[in-house]
Coordinates of C-alpha atoms in Angstrom, one line a residue:
X1 CA 21.8 -23.6 -98.1
X2 CA 20.1 -20.1 -97.5
X3 CA 20.3 -19.2 -101.1
X4 CA 18.9 -22.6 -102.2
X5 CA 16.1 -22.0 -99.6
X6 CA 15.5 -18.6 -101.1
X7 CA 15.2 -19.9 -104.6
X8 CA 12.9 -22.7 -103.7
X9 CA 10.7 -20.3 -101.9
X10 CA 10.7 -17.9 -105.1
X11 CA 9.8 -20.7 -107.1
X12 CA 6.8 -21.9 -104.7
X13 CA 5.6 -18.3 -104.6
X14 CA 5.4 -18.0 -108.6
X15 CA 3.4 -21.1 -109.0
X16 CA 0.9 -20.4 -106.0
X17 CA -2.5 -20.8 -107.4
X18 CA -4.7 -17.9 -108.0
X19 CA -7.2 -18.8 -105.4
X20 CA -4.6 -18.4 -102.7
X21 CA -3.9 -15.0 -103.7
X22 CA -7.6 -13.7 -103.9
X23 CA -7.9 -12.8 -100.3
X24 CA -4.8 -10.1 -100.8
X25 CA -6.1 -6.6 -100.2
X26 CA -6.4 -4.9 -103.6
X27 CA -8.8 -2.2 -104.4
X28 CA -10.1 -2.9 -107.6
X29 CA -12.8 -0.2 -107.6
X30 CA -15.9 -2.5 -108.7
X31 CA -13.9 -3.9 -111.3
X32 CA -14.5 -7.9 -111.6
X33 CA -11.4 -10.0 -111.7
X34 CA -11.3 -13.4 -113.2
X35 CA -8.7 -16.0 -113.8
X36 CA -8.7 -17.9 -117.3
X37 CA -6.7 -20.6 -119.0
X38 CA -6.7 -19.8 -122.6
X39 CA -5.7 -22.6 -125.2
X40 CA -3.1 -21.9 -127.6
X41 CA -2.9 -23.6 -131.2
X42 CA -1.1 -26.5 -129.8
X43 CA -3.3 -27.3 -126.9
X44 CA -1.2 -25.6 -124.2
X45 CA -3.1 -23.4 -122.0
X46 CA -1.7 -20.0 -120.8
X47 CA -2.6 -18.5 -117.6
X48 CA -4.5 -15.0 -117.9
X49 CA -6.2 -12.7 -115.6
X50 CA -9.1 -10.6 -116.9
X51 CA -10.4 -7.3 -115.4
X52 CA -14.0 -6.4 -116.6
X53 CA -15.6 -2.9 -116.3
X54 CA -18.9 -2.4 -114.8
X55 CA -21.8 -2.9 -117.2
X56 CA -22.9 -5.1 -119.9
X57 CA -20.3 -4.5 -122.8
X58 CA -19.3 -5.3 -125.3
X59 CA -15.9 -3.7 -124.8
X60 CA -12.5 -3.5 -126.7
X61 CA -9.7 -5.4 -125.0
X62 CA -6.3 -4.5 -124.3
X63 CA -3.7 -7.0 -123.0
X64 CA -0.2 -7.2 -121.6
X65 CA 2.2 -10.4 -121.8
X66 CA 4.9 -11.0 -119.2
X67 CA 7.0 -13.6 -117.6
X68 CA 7.1 -11.8 -114.3
X69 CA 4.3 -12.3 -111.9
X70 CA 0.9 -11.0 -112.6
X71 CA -0.6 -11.1 -109.0
X72 CA 0.9 -8.4 -107.0
X73 CA -1.2 -5.8 -105.5
X74 CA 0.1 -3.0 -107.6
X75 CA -0.2 -5.1 -111.0
X76 CA -4.0 -5.9 -110.2
X77 CA -4.8 -2.4 -109.1
X78 CA -3.2 -0.8 -112.2
X79 CA -5.0 -3.2 -114.7
X80 CA -8.3 -2.2 -112.7
X81 CA -7.5 1.3 -113.3
X82 CA -7.4 0.7 -117.0
X83 CA -10.6 -1.5 -117.0
X84 CA -12.6 1.2 -115.4
X85 CA -12.1 3.3 -118.5
X86 CA -14.3 1.0 -120.4
X87 CA -11.9 -1.8 -121.5
X88 CA -11.5 -5.4 -120.7
X89 CA -7.8 -5.6 -119.5
X90 CA -6.0 -9.0 -120.0
X91 CA -2.6 -9.9 -118.3
X92 CA -1.2 -13.2 -119.5
X93 CA 1.9 -15.1 -118.5
X94 CA 4.3 -16.5 -121.1
X95 CA 4.1 -20.2 -121.6
X96 CA 6.3 -22.2 -119.0
X97 CA 5.9 -19.5 -116.2
X98 CA 3.8 -19.3 -113.2
X99 CA 0.6 -21.0 -114.1
X100 CA 1.0 -21.1 -117.7
X101 CA 1.5 -24.5 -119.0
X102 CA 4.2 -25.6 -121.4
X103 CA 7.9 -25.5 -121.7
X104 CA 9.7 -22.1 -120.8
X105 CA 11.4 -21.0 -123.9
X106 CA 11.9 -17.4 -123.4
X107 CA 10.5 -15.1 -126.0
X108 CA 10.7 -17.7 -128.7
X109 CA 6.9 -18.8 -128.6
X110 CA 5.6 -15.2 -128.8
X111 CA 7.0 -14.6 -132.2
X112 CA 6.5 -15.8 -135.8
X113 CA 7.0 -19.5 -136.6
X114 CA 5.5 -22.8 -135.2
X115 CA 4.2 -21.0 -132.1
X116 CA 2.7 -17.5 -131.9
X117 CA 1.2 -17.5 -128.5
X118 CA 0.7 -13.5 -128.8
X119 CA -1.2 -13.9 -132.0
X120 CA -3.4 -16.6 -130.7
X121 CA -4.3 -14.7 -127.5
X122 CA -5.0 -11.6 -129.3
X123 CA -7.5 -13.3 -131.6
X124 CA -9.1 -15.1 -128.7
X125 CA -9.7 -11.9 -127.0
X126 CA -11.3 -10.5 -130.2
X127 CA -13.8 -13.4 -130.7
X128 CA -15.1 -13.5 -127.1
X129 CA -18.9 -12.5 -126.7
X130 CA -17.9 -9.5 -124.4
X131 CA -15.5 -8.1 -127.2
X132 CA -15.9 -5.4 -129.6
X133 CA -13.4 -7.3 -131.8
X134 CA -11.0 -4.4 -131.4
X135 CA -7.6 -5.3 -129.3
X136 CA -4.6 -3.1 -128.3
X137 CA -1.6 -3.9 -126.5
X138 CA 0.6 -2.3 -123.7
X139 CA 3.5 -3.0 -121.5
X140 CA 7.1 -2.2 -120.8
X141 CA 10.5 -3.9 -121.3
X142 CA 9.4 -7.7 -121.6
X143 CA 6.1 -6.4 -122.6
X144 CA 7.6 -4.2 -125.2
X145 CA 9.4 -6.9 -126.9
X146 CA 6.3 -9.0 -126.9
X147 CA 4.4 -6.2 -128.6
X148 CA 7.1 -5.9 -131.3
X149 CA 6.9 -9.6 -131.7
X150 CA 3.2 -9.6 -131.9
X151 CA 3.1 -6.8 -134.6
X152 CA 5.1 -8.9 -137.1
X153 CA 2.6 -11.7 -136.9
X154 CA -0.2 -9.4 -138.1
X155 CA -3.3 -10.3 -136.1
X156 CA -6.3 -9.5 -138.1
X157 CA -7.9 -7.8 -134.9
X158 CA -4.8 -6.0 -133.5
X159 CA -5.8 -2.2 -133.9
X160 CA -2.8 -0.4 -131.9
X161 CA -0.1 -0.6 -129.3
X162 CA 1.4 1.5 -126.4
X163 CA 5.2 0.4 -125.7
X164 CA 7.4 1.6 -123.0
X165 CA 11.2 1.2 -122.9
X166 CA 11.1 -1.6 -125.5
X167 CA 13.4 -4.0 -127.4
X168 CA 13.7 -5.4 -131.0
X169 CA 16.6 -8.0 -130.9
X170 CA 17.5 -10.0 -127.9
X171 CA 21.0 -10.6 -129.1
X172 CA 21.8 -7.0 -128.9
X173 CA 19.5 -5.6 -126.4
X174 CA 18.6 -8.4 -123.9
X175 CA 20.6 -11.5 -123.5
X176 CA 23.6 -9.9 -124.6
X177 CA 24.6 -6.2 -124.3
X178 CA 27.3 -5.0 -126.7
X179 CA 28.5 -8.6 -127.0
X180 CA 29.0 -9.2 -123.5
X181 CA 27.2 -12.2 -122.0
X182 CA 25.1 -12.2 -118.7
X183 CA 24.7 -15.9 -117.5
X184 CA 24.4 -14.9 -113.9
X185 CA 21.5 -12.5 -114.9
X186 CA 19.8 -15.2 -116.7
X187 CA 20.3 -18.1 -114.1
X188 CA 17.9 -16.0 -112.1
X189 CA 15.2 -16.8 -114.4
X190 CA 15.0 -20.3 -112.9
X191 CA 12.7 -18.7 -110.4
X192 CA 10.4 -17.7 -113.3
X193 CA 10.2 -21.0 -115.1
X194 CA 7.7 -23.7 -114.0
X195 CA 10.5 -26.1 -114.3
X196 CA 13.9 -24.5 -113.6
X197 CA 15.6 -27.2 -116.0
X198 CA 13.9 -25.5 -118.9
X199 CA 15.8 -22.2 -118.0
X200 CA 19.1 -24.0 -118.1
X201 CA 18.3 -25.7 -121.3
X202 CA 17.5 -22.2 -122.9
X203 CA 20.8 -20.9 -121.5
X204 CA 22.8 -23.7 -123.0
X205 CA 20.9 -23.1 -126.2
X206 CA 22.1 -19.4 -126.4
X207 CA 25.7 -20.2 -125.5
X208 CA 25.7 -22.7 -128.3
X209 CA 25.2 -19.8 -130.8
X210 CA 27.7 -17.3 -129.6
X211 CA 27.5 -15.2 -132.9
X212 CA 24.6 -13.3 -134.5
X213 CA 23.6 -16.3 -136.7
X214 CA 20.2 -17.6 -138.2
X215 CA 19.1 -18.6 -134.8
X216 CA 19.2 -15.1 -133.6
X217 CA 18.0 -13.6 -136.8
X218 CA 14.9 -15.9 -136.2
X219 CA 13.5 -13.5 -133.3
X220 CA 14.9 -10.0 -134.7
X221 CA 12.1 -7.8 -135.3
X222 CA 14.6 -5.2 -137.2
X223 CA 14.3 -7.8 -140.2
X224 CA 10.5 -7.4 -140.3
X225 CA 9.6 -3.8 -140.1
X226 CA 7.5 -4.1 -143.3
X227 CA 4.9 -6.0 -141.4
X228 CA 4.8 -3.7 -138.3
X229 CA 2.1 -1.5 -139.6
X230 CA -0.4 -0.7 -136.5
X231 CA -0.4 2.7 -135.0
X232 CA 2.0 2.7 -131.8
X233 CA 3.0 5.2 -129.1
X234 CA 6.5 4.4 -128.0
X235 CA 8.1 5.9 -124.9
X236 CA 11.7 5.8 -124.3
X237 CA 14.0 7.0 -121.3
X238 CA 17.3 8.7 -121.6
X239 CA 18.5 6.8 -118.4
X240 CA 17.9 3.4 -119.9
X241 CA 20.3 1.5 -122.2
X242 CA 17.2 0.1 -123.9
X243 CA 16.4 3.4 -125.1
X244 CA 18.3 2.3 -128.2
X245 CA 15.5 -0.3 -128.7
X246 CA 12.8 2.2 -128.2
X247 CA 14.2 4.6 -130.7
X248 CA 15.0 2.0 -133.2
X249 CA 11.6 0.6 -133.0
X250 CA 9.9 3.9 -133.6
X251 CA 12.5 4.7 -136.6
X252 CA 11.9 1.4 -138.0
X253 CA 8.2 1.4 -138.0
X254 CA 8.0 5.1 -139.2
X255 CA 10.2 4.7 -142.1
X256 CA 10.1 0.9 -142.9
X257 CA 6.7 -0.1 -141.6
X258 CA 4.0 -1.5 -143.9
X259 CA 0.9 0.3 -145.4
X260 CA -0.6 3.1 -143.3
X261 CA 2.1 2.9 -140.7
X262 CA 3.7 6.3 -141.4
X263 CA 2.1 9.1 -139.5
X264 CA 0.6 6.7 -136.9
X265 CA 3.8 6.3 -135.0
X266 CA 4.6 8.9 -132.2
X267 CA 7.7 8.7 -129.9
X268 CA 8.3 10.3 -126.6
X269 CA 11.6 10.4 -124.7
X270 CA 12.0 11.9 -121.0
X271 CA 14.4 12.0 -118.5
X272 CA 13.6 8.6 -116.7
X273 CA 15.0 5.2 -115.7
X274 CA 13.8 1.8 -117.1
X275 CA 10.1 1.3 -116.2
X276 CA 6.5 1.9 -116.8
X277 CA 5.0 3.7 -114.0
X278 CA 8.0 5.6 -113.0
X279 CA 7.8 8.6 -115.5
X280 CA 8.0 11.4 -112.9
X281 CA 10.3 14.1 -112.1
X282 CA 12.4 12.4 -109.3
X283 CA 15.1 10.2 -111.0
X284 CA 18.2 8.8 -109.3
X285 CA 19.8 11.7 -107.4
X286 CA 18.0 14.5 -109.4
X287 CA 14.9 16.4 -109.0
X288 CA 13.8 17.9 -112.3
X289 CA 11.0 20.5 -112.8
X290 CA 7.5 19.1 -112.6
X291 CA 7.3 19.5 -116.4
X292 CA 9.4 16.2 -116.7
X293 CA 6.6 14.0 -115.5
X294 CA 4.5 12.1 -118.1
X295 CA 1.1 10.8 -117.4
X296 CA 1.4 7.3 -118.6
X297 CA -1.9 5.7 -117.7
X298 CA -4.0 8.9 -118.6
X299 CA -2.4 9.3 -122.0
X300 CA -2.5 5.5 -122.5
X301 CA -6.3 5.7 -122.2
X302 CA -6.6 8.6 -124.5
X303 CA -4.5 6.6 -127.2
X304 CA -6.9 3.6 -126.7
X305 CA -10.0 5.7 -126.7
X306 CA -9.1 7.1 -130.1
X307 CA -8.0 3.8 -131.7
X308 CA -10.3 1.4 -130.1
X309 CA -13.4 3.4 -129.4
X310 CA -13.2 5.9 -132.3
X311 CA -13.2 9.0 -130.1
X312 CA -12.4 12.2 -131.8
X313 CA -9.7 13.6 -129.2
X314 CA -7.1 14.5 -131.7
X315 CA -4.6 12.3 -130.3
X316 CA -3.4 11.3 -133.9
X317 CA -2.7 15.3 -134.4
X318 CA -0.2 15.4 -131.4
X319 CA 3.6 15.8 -132.4
X320 CA 5.2 13.1 -134.1
X321 CA 8.1 13.3 -131.6
X322 CA 8.6 14.8 -128.4
X323 CA 11.9 14.6 -126.4
X324 CA 13.0 16.3 -123.2
X325 CA 16.2 18.3 -123.4
X326 CA 17.8 17.6 -120.0
X327 CA 19.9 20.5 -118.3
X328 CA 21.4 21.0 -114.8
X329 CA 19.1 20.8 -111.8
X330 CA 19.1 23.1 -108.8
X331 CA 20.6 25.8 -110.9
X332 CA 18.5 28.9 -111.4
X333 CA 18.4 29.9 -115.0
X334 CA 20.0 27.0 -116.3
X335 CA 19.2 26.0 -119.9
X336 CA 17.4 22.9 -120.8
X337 CA 14.7 20.9 -118.9
X338 CA 12.3 21.6 -121.7
X339 CA 10.3 19.5 -124.1
X340 CA 10.8 19.9 -127.9
X341 CA 8.8 18.5 -130.7
X342 CA 9.7 17.4 -134.1
X343 CA 8.7 15.5 -137.2
X344 CA 11.2 12.7 -137.0
X345 CA 14.1 11.7 -135.1
X346 CA 16.8 12.2 -134.3
X347 CA 17.3 15.9 -134.9
X348 CA 20.2 17.3 -137.0
X349 CA 23.5 17.5 -134.9
X350 CA 27.0 18.1 -136.0
X351 CA 29.4 15.3 -135.1
X352 CA 31.9 16.9 -132.9
X353 CA 35.0 15.0 -131.6
X354 CA 36.2 15.1 -128.2
X355 CA 39.9 13.6 -127.9
X356 CA 41.3 11.8 -124.9
X357 CA 44.3 13.4 -124.0
X358 CA 47.2 12.9 -121.6
X359 CA 46.7 13.5 -117.9
X360 CA 43.1 12.7 -118.0
X361 CA 42.1 15.6 -120.2
X362 CA 39.4 15.6 -122.6
X363 CA 39.5 18.4 -125.4
X364 CA 38.4 19.1 -129.1
X365 CA 42.1 19.4 -130.0
X366 CA 43.6 16.3 -131.6
X367 CA 46.5 15.0 -129.5
X368 CA 50.1 15.9 -130.7
X369 CA 52.1 13.5 -128.8
X370 CA 53.9 10.6 -130.7
X371 CA 55.4 8.3 -128.0
X372 CA 56.1 7.9 -124.4
X373 CA 53.7 7.7 -121.2
X374 CA 51.6 10.7 -122.6
X375 CA 50.6 8.6 -125.5
X376 CA 48.6 6.1 -123.8
X377 CA 46.6 5.3 -120.6
X378 CA 46.8 1.7 -119.1
X379 CA 44.9 -0.2 -116.4
X380 CA 44.5 -3.9 -115.1
X381 CA 41.4 -5.7 -115.9
X382 CA 41.0 -8.8 -113.5
X383 CA 37.9 -11.0 -113.7
X384 CA 38.4 -12.2 -110.4
X385 CA 38.7 -8.8 -108.8
X386 CA 36.6 -6.5 -110.8
X387 CA 35.7 -3.0 -110.3
X388 CA 32.1 -2.7 -108.8
X389 CA 28.9 -1.1 -110.3
X390 CA 26.4 -2.4 -107.9
X391 CA 22.9 -3.8 -109.1
X392 CA 21.5 -5.1 -112.3
X393 CA 20.0 -1.7 -113.5
X394 CA 21.8 1.2 -115.2
X395 CA 22.4 3.6 -112.3
X396 CA 22.0 6.8 -114.3
X397 CA 21.3 10.4 -113.0
X398 CA 23.3 9.3 -109.9
X399 CA 26.9 10.3 -108.8
X400 CA 29.2 8.2 -110.7
X401 CA 32.4 9.2 -108.4
X402 CA 32.3 5.8 -106.5
X403 CA 33.0 4.0 -109.5
X404 CA 35.4 6.6 -111.1
X405 CA 37.5 6.6 -108.1
X406 CA 38.3 2.9 -108.1
X407 CA 41.8 1.7 -109.0
X408 CA 41.4 0.4 -112.4
X409 CA 38.9 2.9 -113.7
X410 CA 40.1 6.1 -115.8
X411 CA 38.7 9.2 -116.3
X412 CA 39.0 12.0 -119.1
X413 CA 37.4 15.4 -118.3
X414 CA 37.1 18.9 -120.0
X415 CA 38.1 22.2 -118.5
X416 CA 35.0 24.0 -117.0
X417 CA 32.7 25.0 -120.1
X418 CA 32.5 28.8 -120.8
X419 CA 29.3 28.5 -122.4
X420 CA 26.4 26.1 -122.4
X421 CA 26.9 22.8 -124.9
X422 CA 23.9 20.7 -126.1
X423 CA 24.4 17.1 -127.2
X424 CA 21.1 15.7 -128.6
X425 CA 21.6 12.4 -130.6
X426 CA 23.8 9.2 -130.2
X427 CA 27.3 9.4 -128.9
X428 CA 29.8 7.3 -130.5
X429 CA 33.2 6.1 -129.2
X430 CA 36.2 5.4 -131.3
X431 CA 38.9 3.9 -129.2
X432 CA 42.5 2.7 -130.1
X433 CA 43.2 0.0 -127.7
X434 CA 45.6 -2.9 -127.1
X435 CA 45.6 -5.7 -124.4
X436 CA 47.9 -8.3 -123.1
X437 CA 44.7 -10.8 -123.4
X438 CA 43.1 -12.3 -126.3
X439 CA 39.8 -10.9 -125.5
X440 CA 38.4 -8.0 -123.0
X441 CA 35.6 -5.7 -122.6
X442 CA 35.7 -1.9 -122.8
X443 CA 33.0 0.4 -120.9
X444 CA 32.7 3.9 -121.7
X445 CA 30.5 6.3 -119.8
X446 CA 29.5 9.9 -120.2
X447 CA 28.8 12.1 -117.1
X448 CA 27.9 16.0 -116.5
X449 CA 30.4 17.0 -113.9
X450 CA 28.9 19.7 -111.6
X451 CA 30.9 22.6 -110.2
X452 CA 30.7 20.9 -106.9
X453 CA 32.3 17.7 -108.1
X454 CA 29.2 15.4 -108.6
X455 CA 29.7 13.4 -111.8
X456 CA 26.1 12.8 -112.9
X457 CA 26.0 9.6 -115.0
X458 CA 24.1 10.0 -118.3
X459 CA 24.9 6.9 -120.6
X460 CA 27.3 4.1 -120.8
X461 CA 27.7 1.1 -122.7
X462 CA 30.3 -2.3 -122.8
X463 CA 31.8 -3.7 -125.9
X464 CA 33.4 -7.0 -126.3
X465 CA 36.6 -6.8 -128.2
X466 CA 36.1 -10.0 -129.9
X467 CA 33.2 -8.5 -131.8
X468 CA 34.9 -5.3 -133.1
X469 CA 34.4 -6.3 -136.6
X470 CA 30.6 -7.2 -136.2
X471 CA 28.3 -9.6 -134.1
X472 CA 28.4 -12.3 -136.9
X473 CA 31.8 -13.5 -136.2
X474 CA 34.7 -13.3 -133.6
X475 CA 37.9 -11.8 -134.1
X476 CA 40.4 -12.1 -131.1
X477 CA 43.1 -9.8 -130.3
X478 CA 46.9 -10.4 -130.9
X479 CA 48.4 -9.3 -127.6
X480 CA 50.0 -5.9 -127.6
X481 CA 48.7 -4.9 -131.2
X482 CA 46.6 -1.9 -131.4
X483 CA 43.0 -2.2 -132.9
X484 CA 40.3 0.3 -133.5
X485 CA 37.1 -0.2 -131.4
X486 CA 34.0 1.8 -132.7
X487 CA 30.7 1.3 -131.0
X488 CA 27.7 3.4 -130.0
X489 CA 27.7 4.8 -126.2
X490 CA 24.2 5.9 -126.1
X491 CA 21.4 8.3 -126.9
X492 CA 21.0 11.6 -124.9
X493 CA 19.8 15.2 -124.9
X494 CA 21.7 17.1 -122.5
X495 CA 22.6 20.6 -122.0
X496 CA 26.0 21.0 -120.2
X497 CA 25.8 24.3 -118.3
X498 CA 28.4 27.0 -118.1
X499 CA 31.0 26.1 -115.5
X500 CA 30.1 22.1 -115.9
X501 CA 32.6 19.9 -117.2
X502 CA 32.0 16.8 -119.5
X503 CA 33.5 13.6 -118.4
X504 CA 34.3 10.3 -120.3
X505 CA 34.9 7.2 -118.1
X506 CA 36.8 4.0 -119.3
X507 CA 37.0 0.7 -117.5
X508 CA 37.0 -3.0 -118.7
X509 CA 35.0 -4.4 -115.5
X510 CA 32.1 -3.2 -113.6
X511 CA 30.4 -6.0 -111.8
X512 CA 27.8 -7.3 -111.2
X513 CA 26.1 -4.9 -113.7
X514 CA 28.6 -6.2 -116.4
X515 CA 29.6 -9.7 -116.0
X516 CA 33.3 -10.2 -116.3
X517 CA 35.1 -11.4 -119.5
X518 CA 37.3 -14.3 -118.7
X519 CA 39.8 -12.8 -121.3
X520 CA 41.0 -16.0 -122.6
X521 CA 39.7 -15.9 -126.1
X522 CA 38.2 -19.3 -125.6
X523 CA 34.5 -19.9 -126.1
X524 CA 32.2 -18.4 -123.8
X525 CA 30.4 -20.6 -121.1
X526 CA 27.5 -20.4 -118.8
X527 CA 29.7 -21.3 -115.6
X528 CA 32.6 -18.8 -115.3
X529 CA 35.8 -20.9 -116.1
X530 CA 38.8 -21.5 -113.7
X531 CA 41.5 -20.4 -116.1
X532 CA 40.4 -16.6 -116.4
X533 CA 43.3 -14.4 -117.0
X534 CA 44.3 -11.0 -115.7
X535 CA 45.3 -8.5 -118.4
X536 CA 46.6 -5.0 -118.9
X537 CA 44.6 -3.0 -121.3
X538 CA 45.8 0.1 -122.9
X539 CA 43.8 3.1 -124.4
X540 CA 45.9 4.9 -126.9
X541 CA 45.8 8.7 -127.2
X542 CA 48.6 9.7 -129.5
X543 CA 48.7 11.6 -132.7
X544 CA 48.7 8.4 -134.7
X545 CA 46.0 6.4 -132.4
X546 CA 43.7 9.2 -131.4
X547 CA 40.8 7.9 -129.2
X548 CA 37.9 10.1 -129.1
X549 CA 34.3 10.3 -128.3
X550 CA 32.1 11.6 -131.4
X551 CA 29.4 13.9 -129.7
X552 CA 26.1 14.9 -131.4
X553 CA 26.3 18.7 -130.8
X554 CA 23.4 20.5 -131.5
X555 CA 23.6 23.5 -133.8

């Protein structure tokens, strides 16, 4: 009853009229705030909050699209700070959320096709009497996806973009992660939709398309880089699983974008968690040098000043790629914790295997054992009693030992390093696995183990075994048979210092971050089934089946 009451309260709060929120304290610094209902091509009106600088204008406009609330004090004050730099700042809610009319359909109304809400709003801004006709966009995560979708639709007045922690394909990076489904996570979107039933219909729609088919291709930006031709500054974060989307977005636009795209794209990757205004030097359990901080708002204004106002501030001459090479913190003289620049990404690296060994060891030597207990490592995967990874966000830059010490988690660790080692690039996993179930998940993590025992988590990723041959079809396991499972674990740039150890952790459950696999091999469902099965999963590390991590070792 208490949970239902809480959800009801959340729903009421999300649709509270703007006039009821006007009295909330917010320092807008002389900026004028206005609420507008903006018509789309089908007559549906979307809720937008506009922030006008002092003066008579006209001004260029910049906007962000969100399904999340736009009325918090922090959101309003951030918009006012941008507006005070001489822009009309517009924040608009997706259709079917908060005060926006229409039916909640997730991101699908933002894209190309029958509805193009982002396109319509961009062109509405450009034709207002206070507008110069030049429009830019900004936003992170949901606002990053929205910008990629918008770019594909080629609005005539869209001039430039500024994306943070973005994505391209919701099948790979949003509604699913590594093929794993997340129904409990997205049931929570009931509180965003004006009509919660719309969200349940959307969930059912996703589950009726279990594989990567035409339904998912219809909203996959990676198929349309040739149209994404506006200058874009992209920020990625090493401690964010969506960093794959940020990097792929930059690479796709840089190498496959339309006319005038190449040279107008810039990429920045730093030691941060997912978010827009959190790009400081304190991350998780770690405090990096002050050089790790990035002034998002100040740089965003500089970017917009150049492309929307024509200011000659040389922003287009900045390095194409800047990335932060992380190192040990709190160790005087430790290598790393520096910025590097490049003309492209990723930089060259040598693909170097580290093999899982008997006894939880990890080394560059291929295993020689052929049979027996030393040839494999097993553990139990019980969806009714999963191992625990608290929260819904990736817990990077924190001590991973609370997870590693759980009963059905296995670790493989190198000896202390006798010299620093740098990994910059994408880490890959190649596991030889078997299971007593017809389907299961494998979670792989990489940590930097400090001399005092802390295991600082850098990257992790799950992979659902039924998609080991590709997301376009399912291939169930034959119990007991050994299969190769190859998948990316994540991007990183880390110098492991002398005396540190490198650790690879493997498990099959980690809830609630990763929602458990029922392991029956049956079609996946929104509601967790009552016939889920417990499995014994085995990772093989014999001479014949040599499981390994492939590290991008810098030359």
